[in-house]
């Protein structure tokens, strides 16, 4: 199993600004995953973050909007850039072994 | 593309009622199947999973799910629900590309 800590747990941001979400895992993992959960929607994979290489983005998500860092095997950040109200969502960090383990999520509201 | 469908978006039951939440997936190859639960104010956690073997899988808190390959289904069941089962339930599948795809979730509300 894994213990995943995300910060901040929630934030309210002005449109046009950026927010960086941090994810810390209590053990070393090769891949970390970032998801978005919009109201009434399923979890959607944004990107996979590998340590030492560029993140791999899913269709519909781009690096300029969601830059990701992965400086070591226990930590990653996701930045939501130039935010608009449509970015209001819960953002989740995850790691996987046989199943996925999740952080508590970051609830972002853009006003 | 792979997809996961959960038939019920919102379910309301009384305590002691039986529960079945439907889940169908679209991928025809070998799959790993999961049910996750998110209790109010808590993070997502695994209820149960199926990789291979006995298609009837038992999970935590009295939940079970049955994998029916011919129907591409993995329905979640519990014979007698409790108020503490109030939560949101997500079906998920890992197939091609090793990515986990989630359904839209079912909000379960148990009346005391």
XYZ file of C-alpha atoms in Angstrom:
223
model
C 0.000 0.000 0.000
C 0.988 3.640 -0.142
C 0.287 6.814 1.785
C -0.115 9.780 -0.524
C -0.243 13.355 0.722
C -1.522 16.175 -1.445
C -1.289 19.886 -0.820
C -3.280 22.048 -0.824
C -6.464 20.180 -0.009
C -8.523 22.998 -1.477
C -8.070 26.451 -2.929
C -10.063 29.251 -4.482
C -8.173 31.033 -7.243
C -8.686 33.986 -9.530
C -8.984 33.329 -13.241
C -5.765 33.830 -15.132
C -3.573 32.716 -12.242
C -1.786 29.382 -11.739
C -1.838 26.856 -8.933
C 0.751 24.201 -8.187
C -0.421 21.029 -6.460
C 2.093 18.912 -4.620
C 2.008 15.146 -4.184
C 4.243 13.238 -1.770
C 4.355 9.430 -1.560
C 5.753 7.501 1.385
C 7.657 5.073 -0.844
C 9.573 5.198 -4.096
C 7.521 4.675 -7.237
C 8.423 4.761 -10.886
C 5.196 6.284 -12.148
C 2.823 8.779 -10.622
C -0.512 9.655 -12.153
C -2.552 12.830 -12.141
C -6.324 12.693 -12.529
C -9.090 15.261 -12.772
C -12.554 14.663 -11.394
C -15.024 17.227 -12.648
C -18.405 17.591 -10.949
C -20.633 14.660 -11.884
C -17.941 13.111 -14.049
C -15.595 10.180 -13.758
C -11.922 10.427 -12.981
C -10.017 11.400 -16.113
C -6.315 10.707 -16.438
C -4.394 13.898 -17.202
C -0.871 12.537 -17.437
C 1.639 9.984 -16.242
C 4.756 11.353 -14.572
C 7.957 9.317 -14.766
C 10.990 10.326 -12.809
C 13.727 11.646 -15.066
C 11.650 12.071 -18.198
C 8.883 14.213 -19.638
C 5.387 13.453 -18.495
C 3.091 11.641 -20.901
C -0.165 13.504 -21.481
C -3.523 12.040 -22.420
C -5.581 13.278 -25.305
C -7.043 16.679 -24.523
C -4.366 17.678 -22.022
C -1.223 19.649 -22.906
C 1.982 20.474 -21.119
C 1.527 24.243 -21.411
C -1.715 24.044 -19.473
C -0.733 21.315 -17.006
C 3.042 21.319 -16.546
C 4.254 18.475 -14.334
C 7.469 18.048 -12.421
C 8.898 14.776 -11.121
C 12.185 15.608 -9.413
C 12.515 12.305 -7.535
C 10.835 8.956 -6.935
C 8.562 10.168 -4.120
C 7.364 13.584 -5.261
C 5.520 15.261 -8.109
C 3.781 18.543 -8.814
C 0.989 19.446 -11.193
C 0.459 23.077 -12.142
C -2.866 24.298 -13.483
C -1.916 27.324 -15.563
C -3.858 30.378 -16.673
C -6.921 29.090 -14.913
C -10.503 29.595 -15.994
C -13.737 28.572 -14.230
C -13.784 25.424 -16.407
C -10.715 24.233 -14.507
C -12.736 24.017 -11.303
C -12.411 20.403 -10.343
C -10.840 17.926 -7.966
C -7.289 16.990 -8.908
C -5.974 13.655 -7.674
C -2.539 12.170 -7.459
C -2.210 8.403 -7.706
C 0.343 5.599 -7.684
C -0.200 2.021 -8.776
C 0.995 -1.409 -7.934
C -1.643 -4.037 -8.528
C -4.266 -1.374 -7.864
C -4.318 2.399 -7.663
C -3.803 4.357 -4.468
C -4.982 7.939 -4.263
C -4.248 11.085 -2.383
C -7.110 12.946 -0.782
C -7.358 15.286 -3.724
C -7.188 19.033 -4.227
C -10.520 20.768 -4.666
C -9.931 23.769 -6.921
C -12.475 26.527 -7.473
C -11.675 29.198 -10.044
C -13.627 32.440 -9.766
C -11.607 3.234 -26.964
C -12.104 1.571 -23.645
C -15.006 2.780 -21.559
C -16.770 1.944 -18.324
C -20.491 2.463 -17.791
C -22.170 2.626 -14.437
C -25.887 2.369 -14.837
C -27.046 4.167 -11.736
C -25.902 7.674 -10.931
C -27.767 7.965 -7.671
C -29.236 5.181 -5.540
C -31.240 5.590 -2.356
C -31.896 2.580 -0.134
C -33.062 1.882 3.367
C -30.829 0.089 5.834
C -30.864 -3.710 5.485
C -31.904 -3.497 1.829
C -29.886 -5.430 -0.728
C -27.630 -3.555 -3.112
C -26.541 -4.175 -6.657
C -24.650 -1.556 -8.657
C -24.192 -2.238 -12.333
C -20.929 -1.851 -14.230
C -20.162 -2.689 -17.844
C -16.942 -2.170 -19.742
C -16.124 -2.117 -23.414
C -12.701 -3.735 -23.737
C -12.677 -7.294 -25.097
C -9.199 -8.389 -24.051
C -7.795 -9.407 -20.705
C -8.874 -6.964 -18.030
C -8.309 -6.164 -14.397
C -11.475 -4.905 -12.722
C -11.896 -2.755 -9.638
C -14.481 -1.158 -7.435
C -13.406 1.900 -5.469
C -15.325 3.724 -2.778
C -15.128 7.302 -1.599
C -16.726 7.985 1.767
C -17.702 11.585 2.505
C -14.605 13.673 3.101
C -12.228 10.786 2.509
C -9.978 9.696 -0.318
C -10.717 6.966 -2.820
C -9.984 3.499 -1.554
C -10.164 0.039 -3.041
C -13.201 -2.109 -2.219
C -12.257 -5.149 -4.259
C -10.502 -6.237 -7.419
C -10.561 -9.036 -9.956
C -7.503 -10.177 -11.872
C -8.157 -13.849 -12.589
C -9.584 -17.027 -11.085
C -12.907 -17.220 -9.260
C -15.180 -14.651 -10.931
C -16.959 -14.018 -7.624
C -14.741 -11.669 -5.680
C -15.187 -10.741 -2.057
C -14.006 -7.398 -0.767
C -14.026 -5.398 2.405
C -17.119 -4.550 4.472
C -19.223 -7.404 3.085
C -19.120 -6.309 -0.541
C -18.702 -8.722 -3.413
C -18.658 -8.468 -7.179
C -19.151 -10.948 -9.970
C -17.202 -10.863 -13.213
C -19.319 -12.139 -16.111
C -17.049 -12.154 -19.129
C -19.818 -12.844 -21.654
C -21.689 -9.770 -20.470
C -18.613 -7.544 -19.969
C -19.985 -6.865 -16.522
C -18.627 -6.527 -12.999
C -21.592 -5.732 -10.765
C -21.131 -4.851 -7.121
C -23.399 -6.418 -4.514
C -24.049 -6.350 -0.813
C -26.884 -8.372 0.760
C -27.688 -5.913 3.536
C -26.515 -2.311 3.466
C -25.786 -0.108 6.444
C -26.011 3.633 6.914
C -22.194 3.721 6.909
C -22.198 2.493 3.304
C -23.310 5.953 2.188
C -20.586 6.906 -0.282
C -19.733 7.228 -3.945
C -18.745 4.029 -5.740
C -16.566 3.851 -8.840
C -16.095 0.921 -11.152
C -12.764 0.831 -13.010
C -11.013 -1.323 -15.569
C -7.399 -1.727 -16.582
C -7.019 -3.122 -20.059
C -5.030 -2.002 -23.031
C -2.062 0.300 -22.291
C -2.237 -0.626 -18.601
C -4.262 2.499 -17.901
C -7.089 2.452 -15.404
C -10.357 3.849 -16.779
C -13.047 4.877 -14.304
C -16.809 4.981 -14.571
C -18.731 8.132 -13.660
C -19.556 6.860 -10.207
C -22.730 6.007 -8.328
C -23.787 8.011 -5.306
C -25.311 5.670 -2.741
C -27.417 7.152 0.010
C -28.609 4.875 2.805
C -31.555 6.001 4.869
C -31.247 5.157 8.560
